[in-house]
Coordinates of C-alpha atoms in Angstrom, one line a residue:
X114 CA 0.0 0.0 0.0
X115 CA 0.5 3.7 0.6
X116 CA 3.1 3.1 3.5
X117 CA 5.3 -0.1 1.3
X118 CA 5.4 2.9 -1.6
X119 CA 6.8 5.5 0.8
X120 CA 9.3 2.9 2.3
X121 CA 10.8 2.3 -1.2
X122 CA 10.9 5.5 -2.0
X123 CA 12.6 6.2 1.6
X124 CA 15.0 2.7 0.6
X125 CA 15.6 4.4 -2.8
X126 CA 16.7 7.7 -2.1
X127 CA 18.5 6.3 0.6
X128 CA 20.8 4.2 -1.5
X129 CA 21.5 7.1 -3.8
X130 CA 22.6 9.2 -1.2
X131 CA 25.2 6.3 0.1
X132 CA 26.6 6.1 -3.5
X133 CA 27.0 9.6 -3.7
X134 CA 28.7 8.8 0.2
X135 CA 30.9 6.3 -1.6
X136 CA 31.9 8.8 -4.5
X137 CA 32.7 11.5 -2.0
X138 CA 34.8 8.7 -0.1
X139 CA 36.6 7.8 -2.9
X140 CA 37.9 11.0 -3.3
X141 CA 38.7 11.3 -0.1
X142 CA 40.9 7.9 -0.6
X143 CA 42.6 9.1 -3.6
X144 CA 43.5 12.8 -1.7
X145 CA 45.1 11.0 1.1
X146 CA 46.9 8.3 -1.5
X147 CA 49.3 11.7 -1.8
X148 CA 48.8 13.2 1.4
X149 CA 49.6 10.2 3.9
X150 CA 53.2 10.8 3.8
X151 CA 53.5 14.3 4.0
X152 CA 56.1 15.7 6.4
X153 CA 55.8 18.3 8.7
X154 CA 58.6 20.7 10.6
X155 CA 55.9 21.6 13.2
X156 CA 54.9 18.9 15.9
X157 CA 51.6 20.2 16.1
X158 CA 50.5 19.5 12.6
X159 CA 52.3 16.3 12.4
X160 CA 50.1 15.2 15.4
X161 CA 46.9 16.6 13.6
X162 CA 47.9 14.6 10.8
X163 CA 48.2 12.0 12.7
X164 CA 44.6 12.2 13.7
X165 CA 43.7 12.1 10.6
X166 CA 45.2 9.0 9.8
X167 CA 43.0 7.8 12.5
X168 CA 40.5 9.0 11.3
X169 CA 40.7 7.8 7.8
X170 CA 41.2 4.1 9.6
X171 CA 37.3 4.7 11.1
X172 CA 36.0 5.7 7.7
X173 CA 36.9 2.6 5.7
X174 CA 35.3 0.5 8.4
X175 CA 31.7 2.3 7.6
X176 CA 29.5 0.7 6.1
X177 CA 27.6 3.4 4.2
X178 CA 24.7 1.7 3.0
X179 CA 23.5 1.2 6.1
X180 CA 23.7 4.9 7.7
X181 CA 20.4 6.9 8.3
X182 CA 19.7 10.3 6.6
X183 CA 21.2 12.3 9.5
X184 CA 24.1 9.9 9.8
X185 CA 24.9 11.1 6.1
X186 CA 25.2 14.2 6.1
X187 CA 27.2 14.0 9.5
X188 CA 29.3 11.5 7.4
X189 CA 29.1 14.0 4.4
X190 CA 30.6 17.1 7.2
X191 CA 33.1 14.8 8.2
X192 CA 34.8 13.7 4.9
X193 CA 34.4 17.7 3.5
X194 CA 36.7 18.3 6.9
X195 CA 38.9 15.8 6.0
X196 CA 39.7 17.2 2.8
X197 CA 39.9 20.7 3.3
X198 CA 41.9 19.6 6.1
X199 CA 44.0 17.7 3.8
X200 CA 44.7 21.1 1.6
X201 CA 45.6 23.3 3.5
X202 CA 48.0 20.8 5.4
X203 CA 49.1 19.8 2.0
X204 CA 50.3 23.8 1.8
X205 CA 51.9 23.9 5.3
X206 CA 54.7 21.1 4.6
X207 CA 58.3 22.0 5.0
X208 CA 58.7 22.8 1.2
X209 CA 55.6 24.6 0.9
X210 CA 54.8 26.8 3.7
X211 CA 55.7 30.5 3.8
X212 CA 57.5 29.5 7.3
X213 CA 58.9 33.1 8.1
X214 CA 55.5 35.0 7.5
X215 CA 53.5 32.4 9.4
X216 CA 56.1 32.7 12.6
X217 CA 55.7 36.7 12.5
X218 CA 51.5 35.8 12.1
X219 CA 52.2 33.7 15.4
X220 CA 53.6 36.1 17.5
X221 CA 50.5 38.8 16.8
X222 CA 48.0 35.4 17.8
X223 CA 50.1 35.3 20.6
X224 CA 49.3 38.7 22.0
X225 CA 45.2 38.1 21.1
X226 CA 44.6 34.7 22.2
X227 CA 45.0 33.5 25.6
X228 CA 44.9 29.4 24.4
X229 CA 47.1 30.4 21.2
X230 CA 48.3 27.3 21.4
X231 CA 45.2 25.4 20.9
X232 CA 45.2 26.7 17.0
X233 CA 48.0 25.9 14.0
X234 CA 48.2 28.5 11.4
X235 CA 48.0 27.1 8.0
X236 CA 48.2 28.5 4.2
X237 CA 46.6 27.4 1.1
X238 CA 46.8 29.3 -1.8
X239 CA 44.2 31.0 -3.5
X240 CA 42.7 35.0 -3.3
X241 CA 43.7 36.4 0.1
X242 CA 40.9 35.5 2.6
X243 CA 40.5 33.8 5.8
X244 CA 38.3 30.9 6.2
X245 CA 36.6 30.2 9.8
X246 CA 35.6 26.4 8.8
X247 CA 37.9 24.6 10.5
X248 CA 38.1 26.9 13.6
X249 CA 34.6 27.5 14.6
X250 CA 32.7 25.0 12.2
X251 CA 34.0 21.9 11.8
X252 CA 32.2 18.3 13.0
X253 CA 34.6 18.2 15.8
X254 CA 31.6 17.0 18.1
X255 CA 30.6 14.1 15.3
X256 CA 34.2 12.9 15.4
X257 CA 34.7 12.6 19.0
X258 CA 31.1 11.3 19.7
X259 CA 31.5 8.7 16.9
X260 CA 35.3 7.6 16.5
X261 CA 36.2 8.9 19.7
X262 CA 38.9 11.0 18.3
X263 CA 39.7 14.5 20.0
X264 CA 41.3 17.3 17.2
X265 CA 43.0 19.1 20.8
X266 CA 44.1 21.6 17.9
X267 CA 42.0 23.7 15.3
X268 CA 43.5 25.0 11.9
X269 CA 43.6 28.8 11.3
X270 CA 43.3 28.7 7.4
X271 CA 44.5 32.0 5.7
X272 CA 45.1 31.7 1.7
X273 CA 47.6 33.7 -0.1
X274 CA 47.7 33.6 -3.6
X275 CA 50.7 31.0 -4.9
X276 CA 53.0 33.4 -6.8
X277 CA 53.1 35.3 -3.7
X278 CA 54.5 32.5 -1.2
X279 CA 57.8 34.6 -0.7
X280 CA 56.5 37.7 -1.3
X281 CA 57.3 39.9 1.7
X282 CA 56.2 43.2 0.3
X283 CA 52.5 42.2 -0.4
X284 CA 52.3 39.7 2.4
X285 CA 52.1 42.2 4.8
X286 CA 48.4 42.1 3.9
X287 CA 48.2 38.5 5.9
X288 CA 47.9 40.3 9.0
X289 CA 45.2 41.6 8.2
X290 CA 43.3 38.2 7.1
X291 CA 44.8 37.0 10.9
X292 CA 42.6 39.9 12.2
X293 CA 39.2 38.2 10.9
X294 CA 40.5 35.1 12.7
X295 CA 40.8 37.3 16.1
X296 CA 37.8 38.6 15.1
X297 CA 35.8 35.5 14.7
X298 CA 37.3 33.6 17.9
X299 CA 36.6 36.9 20.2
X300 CA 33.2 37.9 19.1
X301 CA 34.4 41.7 18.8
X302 CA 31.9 42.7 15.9
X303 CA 28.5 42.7 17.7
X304 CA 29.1 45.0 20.2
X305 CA 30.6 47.5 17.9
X306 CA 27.4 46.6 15.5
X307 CA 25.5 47.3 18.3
X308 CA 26.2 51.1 19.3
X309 CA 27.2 51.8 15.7
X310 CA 23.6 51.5 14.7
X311 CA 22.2 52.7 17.7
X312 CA 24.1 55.8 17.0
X313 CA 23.4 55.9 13.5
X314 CA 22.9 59.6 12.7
X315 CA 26.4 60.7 13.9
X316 CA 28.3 62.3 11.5
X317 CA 31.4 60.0 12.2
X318 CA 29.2 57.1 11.6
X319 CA 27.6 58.5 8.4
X320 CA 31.2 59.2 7.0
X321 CA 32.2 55.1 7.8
X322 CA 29.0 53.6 7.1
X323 CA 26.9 56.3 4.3
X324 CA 24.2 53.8 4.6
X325 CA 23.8 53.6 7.6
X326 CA 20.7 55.6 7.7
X327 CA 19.1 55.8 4.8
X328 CA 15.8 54.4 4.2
X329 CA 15.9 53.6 0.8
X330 CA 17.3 50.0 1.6
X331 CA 15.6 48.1 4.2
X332 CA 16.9 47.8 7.7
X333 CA 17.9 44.1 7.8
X334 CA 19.7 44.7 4.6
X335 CA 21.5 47.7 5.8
X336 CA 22.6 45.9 9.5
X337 CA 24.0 42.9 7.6
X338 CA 26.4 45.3 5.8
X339 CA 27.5 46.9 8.6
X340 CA 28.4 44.2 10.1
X341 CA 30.5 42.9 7.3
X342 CA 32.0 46.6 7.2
X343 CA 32.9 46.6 10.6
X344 CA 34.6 43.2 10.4
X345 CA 36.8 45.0 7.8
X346 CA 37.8 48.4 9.3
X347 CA 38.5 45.7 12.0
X348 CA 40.8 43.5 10.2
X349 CA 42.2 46.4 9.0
X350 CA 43.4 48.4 12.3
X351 CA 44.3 44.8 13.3
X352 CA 46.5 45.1 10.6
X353 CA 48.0 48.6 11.4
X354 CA 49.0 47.9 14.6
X355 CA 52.0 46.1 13.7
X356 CA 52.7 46.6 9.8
X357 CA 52.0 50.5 10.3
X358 CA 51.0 52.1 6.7
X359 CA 51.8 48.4 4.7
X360 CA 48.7 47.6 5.7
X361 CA 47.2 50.1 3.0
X362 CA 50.3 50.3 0.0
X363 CA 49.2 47.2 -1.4
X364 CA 45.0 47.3 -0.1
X365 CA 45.6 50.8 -2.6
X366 CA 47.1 48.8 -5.4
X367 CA 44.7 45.6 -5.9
X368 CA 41.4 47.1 -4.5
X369 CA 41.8 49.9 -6.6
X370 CA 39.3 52.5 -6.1
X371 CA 36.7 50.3 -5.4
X372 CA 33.2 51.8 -4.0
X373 CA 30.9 50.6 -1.7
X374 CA 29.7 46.8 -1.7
X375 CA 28.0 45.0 0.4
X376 CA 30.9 42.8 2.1
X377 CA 33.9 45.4 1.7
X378 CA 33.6 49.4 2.9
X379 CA 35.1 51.6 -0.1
X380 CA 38.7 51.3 -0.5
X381 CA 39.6 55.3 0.5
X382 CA 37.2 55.2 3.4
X383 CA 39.6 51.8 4.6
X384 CA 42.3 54.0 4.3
X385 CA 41.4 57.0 5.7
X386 CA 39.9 54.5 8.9
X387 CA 43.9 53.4 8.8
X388 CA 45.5 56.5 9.0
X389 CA 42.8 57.8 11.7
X390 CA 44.3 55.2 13.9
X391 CA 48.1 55.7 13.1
X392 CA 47.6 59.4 13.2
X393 CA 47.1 61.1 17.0
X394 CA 44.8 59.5 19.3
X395 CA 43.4 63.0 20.9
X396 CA 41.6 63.0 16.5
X397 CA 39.7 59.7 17.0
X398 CA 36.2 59.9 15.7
X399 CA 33.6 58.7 17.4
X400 CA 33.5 55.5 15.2
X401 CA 37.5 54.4 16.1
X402 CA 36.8 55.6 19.6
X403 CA 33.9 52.8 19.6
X404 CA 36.2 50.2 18.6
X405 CA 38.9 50.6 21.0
X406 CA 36.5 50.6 23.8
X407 CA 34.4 48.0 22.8
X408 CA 37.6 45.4 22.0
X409 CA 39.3 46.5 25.0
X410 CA 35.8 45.4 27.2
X411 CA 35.5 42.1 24.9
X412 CA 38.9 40.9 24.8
X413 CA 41.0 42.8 28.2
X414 CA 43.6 43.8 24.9
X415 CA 44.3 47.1 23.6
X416 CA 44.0 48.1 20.1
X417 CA 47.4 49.8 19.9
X418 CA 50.8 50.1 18.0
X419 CA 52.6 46.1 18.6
X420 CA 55.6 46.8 16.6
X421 CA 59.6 48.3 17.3
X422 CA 61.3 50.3 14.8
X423 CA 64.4 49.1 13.0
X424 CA 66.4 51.4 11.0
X425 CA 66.8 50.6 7.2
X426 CA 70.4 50.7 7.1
X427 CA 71.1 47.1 7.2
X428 CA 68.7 46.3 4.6
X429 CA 70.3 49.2 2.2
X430 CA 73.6 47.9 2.9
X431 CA 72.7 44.6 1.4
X432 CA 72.8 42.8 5.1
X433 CA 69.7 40.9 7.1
X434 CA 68.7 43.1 9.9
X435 CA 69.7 42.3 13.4
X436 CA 66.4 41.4 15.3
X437 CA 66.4 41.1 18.9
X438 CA 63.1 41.9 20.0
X439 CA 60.3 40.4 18.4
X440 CA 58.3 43.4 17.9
X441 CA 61.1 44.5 15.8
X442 CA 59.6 41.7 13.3
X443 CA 56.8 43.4 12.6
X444 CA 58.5 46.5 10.8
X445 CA 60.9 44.6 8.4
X446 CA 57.1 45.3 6.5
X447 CA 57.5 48.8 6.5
X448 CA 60.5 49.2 6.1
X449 CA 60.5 47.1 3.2
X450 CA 57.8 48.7 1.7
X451 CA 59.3 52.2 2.6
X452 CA 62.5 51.1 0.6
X453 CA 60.5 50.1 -2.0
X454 CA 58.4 53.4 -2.3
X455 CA 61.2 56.0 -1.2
X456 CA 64.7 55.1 -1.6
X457 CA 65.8 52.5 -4.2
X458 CA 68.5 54.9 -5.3
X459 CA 70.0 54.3 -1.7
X460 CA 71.2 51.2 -2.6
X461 CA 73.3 52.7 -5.8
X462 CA 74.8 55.2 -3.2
X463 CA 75.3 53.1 -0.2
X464 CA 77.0 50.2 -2.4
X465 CA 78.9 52.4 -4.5
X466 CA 77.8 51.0 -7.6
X467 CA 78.0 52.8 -10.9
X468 CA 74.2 52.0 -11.8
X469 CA 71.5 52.0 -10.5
X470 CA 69.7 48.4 -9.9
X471 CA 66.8 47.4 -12.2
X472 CA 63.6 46.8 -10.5
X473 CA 63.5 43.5 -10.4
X474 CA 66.6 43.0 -8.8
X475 CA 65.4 45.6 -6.0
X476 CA 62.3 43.8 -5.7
X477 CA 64.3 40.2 -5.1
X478 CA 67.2 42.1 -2.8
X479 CA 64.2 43.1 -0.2
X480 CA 62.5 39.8 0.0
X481 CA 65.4 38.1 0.5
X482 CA 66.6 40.4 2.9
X483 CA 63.5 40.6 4.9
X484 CA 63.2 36.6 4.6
X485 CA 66.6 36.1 6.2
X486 CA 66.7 39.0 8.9
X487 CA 63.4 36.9 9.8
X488 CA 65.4 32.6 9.4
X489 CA 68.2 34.7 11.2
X490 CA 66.1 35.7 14.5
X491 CA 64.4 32.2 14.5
X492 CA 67.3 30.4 14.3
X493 CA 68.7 32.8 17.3
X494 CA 66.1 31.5 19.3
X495 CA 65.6 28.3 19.1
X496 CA 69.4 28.3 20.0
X497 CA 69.0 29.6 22.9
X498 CA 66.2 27.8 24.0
X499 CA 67.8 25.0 23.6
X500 CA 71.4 25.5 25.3
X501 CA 71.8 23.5 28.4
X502 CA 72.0 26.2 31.8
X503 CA 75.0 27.9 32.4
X504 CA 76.9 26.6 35.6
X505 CA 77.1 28.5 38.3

């Protein structure tokens, strides 16, 4: 009858969905056919890797034709997981990872997240963005309820595009994709979102947000870009705070002039939002006075300048700078960048060269500089961690 029809039709679906299971398994199989050996310099991912492995074990013992609909899709969550686990790991072995820009990205975590080291930074490469899947989304709950397998260690996935794995210049803008992770584990937005709109007709709001208040788009629609807004002026100011004006150069370069749209504020009001915060803090607005407040009551941190100046000299003189504190990281960026934009001839003068350098040339000297002023201080430290006590 009616109820044997509905059971078959149940039955039927039901095996089409564990075939399409079985398809999304297979790839899964053939992914970690290249993956399973991948080596890792960092601990921390070889031991999430190892979990993984684990995990893989549990999967081939299912038997997928005999899962219910909600078991599906948690299976379905757990093997999407697994692979975009798998990718960005893939990106994060020793010959792939942008290892220097990573550390410097660690040591701003550091100073924003109490537990920092419950979270591994890993790249992929793609368009600069930030992905919040695997920090705040992921099936950890199915895994450990079901395989009884504990991920003690969440992935902070930030893409950069692949031509620019050694790019220290444009890089810089990484910092600003680490503040949407702060962002997103501290909650800071809502708050902010909160006496934003409630103050609305201010003149500092309506230069920020020129929205804000007007009726012609409906208020739901007008609070949802706001709060993608302030998650960018965010990440932004995030951003300032140790990589001074880089975090604008290149932001000026690829956004272009870019207006208004509905996940990103226009590109001069980003700027200007920048330079309001570098500039002197008896000028805030109302708008950057909202933020600092507001972060400071969410997340006991101040929004304030994180990095030590270096002088350029070393650089122009062709030698990796000396870093000794590791604020001092954090403006091998500018002063990168300021080489870049102001004084290329300095090399010519300082080197005594009879021509000037082309480009090209300047552009590789800088990176490479910047990259081993970074390897140099890393390698200082882990020295020193590592020598035996002095005796007394």
């Amino acid at each position: 009858g009616r109820r044997q029809r509905q059971r078959c039709i149940r039955d039927r679906y039901g095996m089409i969905n564990s075939q399409f299971l079985k398809l999304h398994f297979s790839q899964l199989v053939k992914a970690w056919k290249i993956s399973k050996y991948n080596s890792y310099s960092d601990a921390q991912k070889q031991n999430y890797h190892n979990n993984l492995s684990e995990l893989f074990s549990c999967l081939k013992k299912v038997n997928f034709d005999l899962q219910s609909p909600t078991e599906q899709q948690e299976l379905k969550e757990v093997i999407d997981f697994f692979i975009l686990s798998l990718q960005f790991l893939n990106n994060s072995t020793v010959n792939c990872v942008p290892y220097e820009i990573v550390e410097c990205l660690k040591v701003a975590m550091n100073e924003w997240i109490d537990k920092c080291n419950n979270y591994i930074i890993v790249t992929s490469y793609n368009q600069y963005s930030f992905n919040p899947y695997l920090v705040v989304s992921g099936p950890y709950t199915i895994i450990k309820t079901r395989f009884n397998i504990i991920f003690d260690k969440k992935l902070v996935q930030i893409n950069l595009p692949q031509h620019l794995s050694n790019d220290y210049l444009c890089n810089a803008v990484l910092y600003h994709e680490l503040g949407h992770f702060i962002d997103q584990v501290q909650n800071i937005y809502p708050p902010i979102k909160s006496i934003l709109w409630a103050n609305k007709d201010k003149v500092d709001c309506q230069k920020y947000f020129p929205y804000i208040s007007d009726s012609r788009y409906p208020e739901p629609y007008r609070q949802a870009i706001l709060q993608n807004h302030i998650k960018e002026y965010f990440a932004d100011i995030f951003a300032a705070q140790y990589i001074r004006e880089s975090s604008f150069y290149y932001l000026e370069y690829i956004a272009g002039k870019n207006g208004i749209s509905e996940t990103h504020p226009a590109t001069s009001n980003r700027v200007l939002f920048i330079k309001e915060f570098l500039s002197d803090h008896h000028k805030f607005g109302f708008v950057l006075n909202t933020f600092i407040r507001e972060i400071k009551k969410q997340t006991n941190k101040d929004l304030l300048l994180r990095y030590i100046d270096i002088s350029p000299d070393d650089l122009l003189n062709l030698i990796p700078n000396e870093i000794i504190h590791k604020e001092q990281l954090h403006s091998l960026f500018y002063q990168g960048w300021n080489i870049w934009l102001n004084r290329q001839d300095d090399f010519k003068i300082k080197n005594n060269m009879r021509e000037s350098l082309n480009p090209s040339i300047i552009y590789q000297i800088i990176n490479n500089l910047i990259e081993k002023s970074i390897n140099n201080y890393l390698i200082v430290k882990k020295w020193k961690t590592h020598q035996p006590l002095a005796h007394i």
